[in-house]
Short mmCIF file of C-alpha atoms in Angstrom, two decimals:
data_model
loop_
_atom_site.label_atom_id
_atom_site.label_comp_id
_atom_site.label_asym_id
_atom_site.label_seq_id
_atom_site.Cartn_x
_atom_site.Cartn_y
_atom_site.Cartn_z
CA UNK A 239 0.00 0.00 0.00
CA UNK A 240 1.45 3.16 -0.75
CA UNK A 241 1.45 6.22 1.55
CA UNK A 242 -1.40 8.09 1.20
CA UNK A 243 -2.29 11.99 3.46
CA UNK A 244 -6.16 12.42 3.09
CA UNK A 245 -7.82 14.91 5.44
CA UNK A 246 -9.63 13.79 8.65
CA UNK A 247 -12.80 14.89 9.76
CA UNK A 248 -11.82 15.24 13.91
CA UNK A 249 -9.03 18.15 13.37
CA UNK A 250 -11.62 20.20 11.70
CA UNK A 251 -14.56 19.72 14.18
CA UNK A 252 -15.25 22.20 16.87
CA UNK A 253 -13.92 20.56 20.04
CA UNK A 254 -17.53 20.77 21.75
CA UNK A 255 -18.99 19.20 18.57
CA UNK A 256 -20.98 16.31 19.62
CA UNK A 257 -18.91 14.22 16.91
CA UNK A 258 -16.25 15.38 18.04
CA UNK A 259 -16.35 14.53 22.15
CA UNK A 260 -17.64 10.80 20.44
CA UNK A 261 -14.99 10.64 18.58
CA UNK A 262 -12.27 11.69 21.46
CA UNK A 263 -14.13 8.60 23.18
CA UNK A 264 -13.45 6.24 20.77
CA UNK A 265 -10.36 6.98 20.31
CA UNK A 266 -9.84 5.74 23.67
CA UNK A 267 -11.30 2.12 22.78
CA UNK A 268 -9.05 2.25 20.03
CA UNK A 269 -5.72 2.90 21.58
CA UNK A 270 -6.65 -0.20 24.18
CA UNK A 271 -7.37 -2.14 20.88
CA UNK A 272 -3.79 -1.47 20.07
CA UNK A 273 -2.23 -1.37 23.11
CA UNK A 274 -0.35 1.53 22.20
CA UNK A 275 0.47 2.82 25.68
CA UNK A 276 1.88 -0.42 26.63
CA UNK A 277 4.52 0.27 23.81
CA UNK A 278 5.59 3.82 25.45
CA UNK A 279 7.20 2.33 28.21
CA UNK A 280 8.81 5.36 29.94
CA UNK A 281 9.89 3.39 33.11
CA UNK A 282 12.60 1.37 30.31
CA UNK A 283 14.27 4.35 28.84
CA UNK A 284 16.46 5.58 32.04
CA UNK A 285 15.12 9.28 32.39
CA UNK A 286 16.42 10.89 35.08
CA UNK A 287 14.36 11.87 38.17
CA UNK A 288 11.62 14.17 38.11
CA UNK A 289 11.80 14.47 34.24
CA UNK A 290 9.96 16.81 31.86
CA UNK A 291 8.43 15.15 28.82
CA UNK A 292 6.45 16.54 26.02
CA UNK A 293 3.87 14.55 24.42
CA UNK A 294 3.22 15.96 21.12
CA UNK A 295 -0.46 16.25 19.98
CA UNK A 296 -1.68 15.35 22.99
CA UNK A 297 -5.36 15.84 22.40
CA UNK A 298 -7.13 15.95 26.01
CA UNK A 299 -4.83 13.86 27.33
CA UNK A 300 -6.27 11.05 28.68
CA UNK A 301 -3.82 8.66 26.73
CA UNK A 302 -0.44 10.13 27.97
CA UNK A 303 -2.27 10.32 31.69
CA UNK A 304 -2.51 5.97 31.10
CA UNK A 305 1.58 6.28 29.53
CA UNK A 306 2.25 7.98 32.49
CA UNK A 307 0.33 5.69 35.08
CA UNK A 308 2.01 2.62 33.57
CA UNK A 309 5.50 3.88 33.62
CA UNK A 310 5.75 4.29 37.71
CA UNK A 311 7.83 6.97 37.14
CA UNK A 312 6.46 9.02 40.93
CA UNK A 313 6.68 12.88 39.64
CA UNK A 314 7.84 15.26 36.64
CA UNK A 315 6.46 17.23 33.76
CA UNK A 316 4.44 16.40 31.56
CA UNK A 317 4.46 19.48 28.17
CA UNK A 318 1.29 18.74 26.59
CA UNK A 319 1.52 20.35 22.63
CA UNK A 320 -1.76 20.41 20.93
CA UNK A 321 -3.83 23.00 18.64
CA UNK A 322 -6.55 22.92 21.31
CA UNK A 323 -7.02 23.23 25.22
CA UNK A 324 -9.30 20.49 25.54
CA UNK A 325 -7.76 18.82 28.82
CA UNK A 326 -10.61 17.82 31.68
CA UNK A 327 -9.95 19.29 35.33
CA UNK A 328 -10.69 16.02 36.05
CA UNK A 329 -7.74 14.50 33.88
CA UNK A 330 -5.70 17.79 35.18
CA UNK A 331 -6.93 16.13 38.77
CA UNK A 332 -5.67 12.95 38.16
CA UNK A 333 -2.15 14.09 37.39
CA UNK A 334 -1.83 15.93 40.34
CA UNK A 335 -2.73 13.16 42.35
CA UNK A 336 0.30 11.20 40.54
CA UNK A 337 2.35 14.25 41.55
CA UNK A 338 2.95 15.39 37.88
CA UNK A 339 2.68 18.56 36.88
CA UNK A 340 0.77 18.97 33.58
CA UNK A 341 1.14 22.20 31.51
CA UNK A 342 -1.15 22.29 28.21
CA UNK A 343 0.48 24.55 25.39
CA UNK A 344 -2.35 25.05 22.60
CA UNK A 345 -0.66 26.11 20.08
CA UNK A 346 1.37 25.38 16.60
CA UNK A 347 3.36 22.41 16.86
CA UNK A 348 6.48 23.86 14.76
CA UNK A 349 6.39 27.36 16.47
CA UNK A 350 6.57 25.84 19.97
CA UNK A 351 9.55 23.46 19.03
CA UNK A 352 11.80 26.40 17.68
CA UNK A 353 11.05 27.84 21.35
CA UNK A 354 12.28 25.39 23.47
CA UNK A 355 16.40 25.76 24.09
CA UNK A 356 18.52 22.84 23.21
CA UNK A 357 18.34 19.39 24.97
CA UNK A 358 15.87 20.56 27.24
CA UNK A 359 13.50 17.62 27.79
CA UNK A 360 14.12 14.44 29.30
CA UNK A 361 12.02 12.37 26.53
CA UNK A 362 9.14 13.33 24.08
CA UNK A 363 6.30 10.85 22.62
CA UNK A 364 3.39 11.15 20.30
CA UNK A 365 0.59 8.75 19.25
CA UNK A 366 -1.09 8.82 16.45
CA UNK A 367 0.15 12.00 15.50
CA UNK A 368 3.23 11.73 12.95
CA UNK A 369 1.18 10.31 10.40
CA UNK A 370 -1.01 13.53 10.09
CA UNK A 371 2.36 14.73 8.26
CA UNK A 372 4.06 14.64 5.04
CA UNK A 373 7.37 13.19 4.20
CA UNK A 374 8.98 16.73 4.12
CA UNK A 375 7.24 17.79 7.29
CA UNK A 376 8.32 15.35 9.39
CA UNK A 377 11.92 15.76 8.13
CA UNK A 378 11.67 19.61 9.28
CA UNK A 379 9.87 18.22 12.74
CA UNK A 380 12.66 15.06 12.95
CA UNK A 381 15.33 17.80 12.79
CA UNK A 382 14.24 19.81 15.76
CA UNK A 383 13.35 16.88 18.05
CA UNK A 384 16.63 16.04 17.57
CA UNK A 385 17.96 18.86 19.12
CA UNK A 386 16.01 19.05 21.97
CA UNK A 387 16.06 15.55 23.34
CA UNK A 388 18.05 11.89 23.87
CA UNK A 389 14.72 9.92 24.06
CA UNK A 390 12.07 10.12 21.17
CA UNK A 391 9.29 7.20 21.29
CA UNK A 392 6.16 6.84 18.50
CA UNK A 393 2.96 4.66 17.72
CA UNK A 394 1.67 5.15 14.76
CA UNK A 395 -0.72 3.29 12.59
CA UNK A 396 0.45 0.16 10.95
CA UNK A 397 0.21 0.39 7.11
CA UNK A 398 -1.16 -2.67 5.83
CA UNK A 399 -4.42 -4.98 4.85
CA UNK A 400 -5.46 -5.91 8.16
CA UNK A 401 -5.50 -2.40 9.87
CA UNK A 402 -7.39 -1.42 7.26
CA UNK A 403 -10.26 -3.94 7.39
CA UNK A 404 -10.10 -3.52 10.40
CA UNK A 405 -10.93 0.43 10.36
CA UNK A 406 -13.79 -0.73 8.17
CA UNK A 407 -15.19 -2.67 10.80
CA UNK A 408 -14.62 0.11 13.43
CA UNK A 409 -18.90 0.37 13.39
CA UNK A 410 -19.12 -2.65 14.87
CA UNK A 411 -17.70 -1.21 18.23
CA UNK A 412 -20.34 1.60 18.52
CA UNK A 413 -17.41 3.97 16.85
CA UNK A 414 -19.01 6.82 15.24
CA UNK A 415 -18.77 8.10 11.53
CA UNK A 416 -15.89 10.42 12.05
CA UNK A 417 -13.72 7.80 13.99
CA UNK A 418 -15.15 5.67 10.60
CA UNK A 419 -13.86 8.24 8.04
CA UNK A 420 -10.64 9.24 10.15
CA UNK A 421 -9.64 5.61 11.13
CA UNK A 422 -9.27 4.22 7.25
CA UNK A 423 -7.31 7.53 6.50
CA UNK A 424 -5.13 6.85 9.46
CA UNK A 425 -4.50 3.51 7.99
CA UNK A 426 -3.46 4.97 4.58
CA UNK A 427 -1.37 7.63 5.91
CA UNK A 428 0.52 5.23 8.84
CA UNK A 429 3.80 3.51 8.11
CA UNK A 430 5.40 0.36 7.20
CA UNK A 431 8.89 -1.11 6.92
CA UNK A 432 11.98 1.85 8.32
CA UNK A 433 9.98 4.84 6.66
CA UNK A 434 10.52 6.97 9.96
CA UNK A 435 13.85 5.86 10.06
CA UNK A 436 14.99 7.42 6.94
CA UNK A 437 13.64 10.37 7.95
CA UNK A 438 15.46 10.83 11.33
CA UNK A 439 18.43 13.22 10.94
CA UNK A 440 22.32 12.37 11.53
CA UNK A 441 21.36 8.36 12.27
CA UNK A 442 25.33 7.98 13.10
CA UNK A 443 24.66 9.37 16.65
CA UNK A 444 21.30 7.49 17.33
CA UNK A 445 19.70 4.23 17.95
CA UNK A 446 17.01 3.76 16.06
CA UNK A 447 14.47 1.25 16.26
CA UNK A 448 11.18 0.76 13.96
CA UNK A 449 8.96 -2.02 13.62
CA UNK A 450 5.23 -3.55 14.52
CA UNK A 451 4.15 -3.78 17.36
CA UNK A 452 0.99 -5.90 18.18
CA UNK A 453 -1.58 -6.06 15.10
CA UNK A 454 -1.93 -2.29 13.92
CA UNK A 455 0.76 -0.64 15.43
CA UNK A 456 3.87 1.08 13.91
CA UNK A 457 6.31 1.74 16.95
CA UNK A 458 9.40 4.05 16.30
CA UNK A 459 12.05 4.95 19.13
CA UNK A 460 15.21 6.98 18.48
CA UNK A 461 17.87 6.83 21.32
CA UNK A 462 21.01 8.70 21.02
CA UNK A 463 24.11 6.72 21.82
#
């Protein structure tokens, strides 16, 4: 299958949309039906204590509150980078009670990178968020992760036959239309094979690692060495 960017419905919704809050909800089903926080296992990357992380495209996040949870790591930062402010004060809650701080920055994903100074977080993540990108995008956003961090760590949507019948069948959960529409274009714009890899800048001084993990899931980690 070749690569294949077609707009999704959720990034042009209203936040307070009634698709929209649905479709925020299923997205939750389907990150447990790929067990993609399971694969962002912070607690096996030796960060240091009390890091700061940024979790790019966050959304309202619920998912890196579960990353977070798993990992047992017992306080830090958590940068939250997303277009919108759509975090709960009960999700806000729930952090502080894991003695994270949480700060939400809604606003342009490539204007806040070229603010933050040079290796100054710990790690950064992102979930089904890279794929929303072209090729020469994500070389520009590659570049400046780089920069500004030793641990990078990705899920992404696998590429291939059976994560795309299974989008199709997406209905069958009680997923709405808009997870329906977004979850086959996901599928068409995800990755297969070291496609992230050949993107990542000055691979000399990294680990890299790319492959599938579970059914549907594209996991990428760079490392430097």
């Amino acid at each position: 299958m070749k690569r294949a960017l077609t707009r999704e419905l959720l990034d042009h919704l209203p936040p307070d949309a009634l698709e929209a809050i649905g479709s925020r909800a299923d997205l939750v089903k389907i990150n447990w039906l790929m067990g993609n926080a399971s694969f962002l296992q912070l607690n096996q990357i030796n960060l240091p204590g009390n890091p700061v992380i940024a979790d790019l495209g966050g959304g309202d996040g619920t998912f890196a509150l579960r990353v977070i949870e798993r990992s047992g790591v017992k306080s830090g930062t958590l940068l939250l980078v997303d277009q919108q402010n759509i975090v709960s004060q009960q999700t806000r809650s729930r952090f502080e009670k894991l003695s994270w701080k949480l700060e939400v920055h809604a606003t342009d994903l490539f204007f806040w990178l070229e603010q933050q100074g040079k290796n100054s977080l710990d790690a950064i993540f992102s979930n089904l968020f890279l794929h929303h990108f072209s090729e020469e995008r994500l070389l520009l956003l590659f570049e400046r992760v780089a920069t500004l961090t030793d641990r990078f760590l990705a899920c992404e949507p696998r590429r291939n036959r059976a994560g795309l019948i299974t989008a199709k069948l997406l209905g069958l959960i009680g997923c709405n239309s808009v997870t329906q529409h977004d979850a086959v274009a996901s599928v068409h714009a995800g990755f297969s094979g070291s496609e992230l890899s050949a993107l990542w800048p000055d691979c000399a001084g990294w680990k890299l690692r790319e492959r599938q993990a579970g059914f549907f899931t594209h996991s990428f980690q760079a490392f430097r060495t």
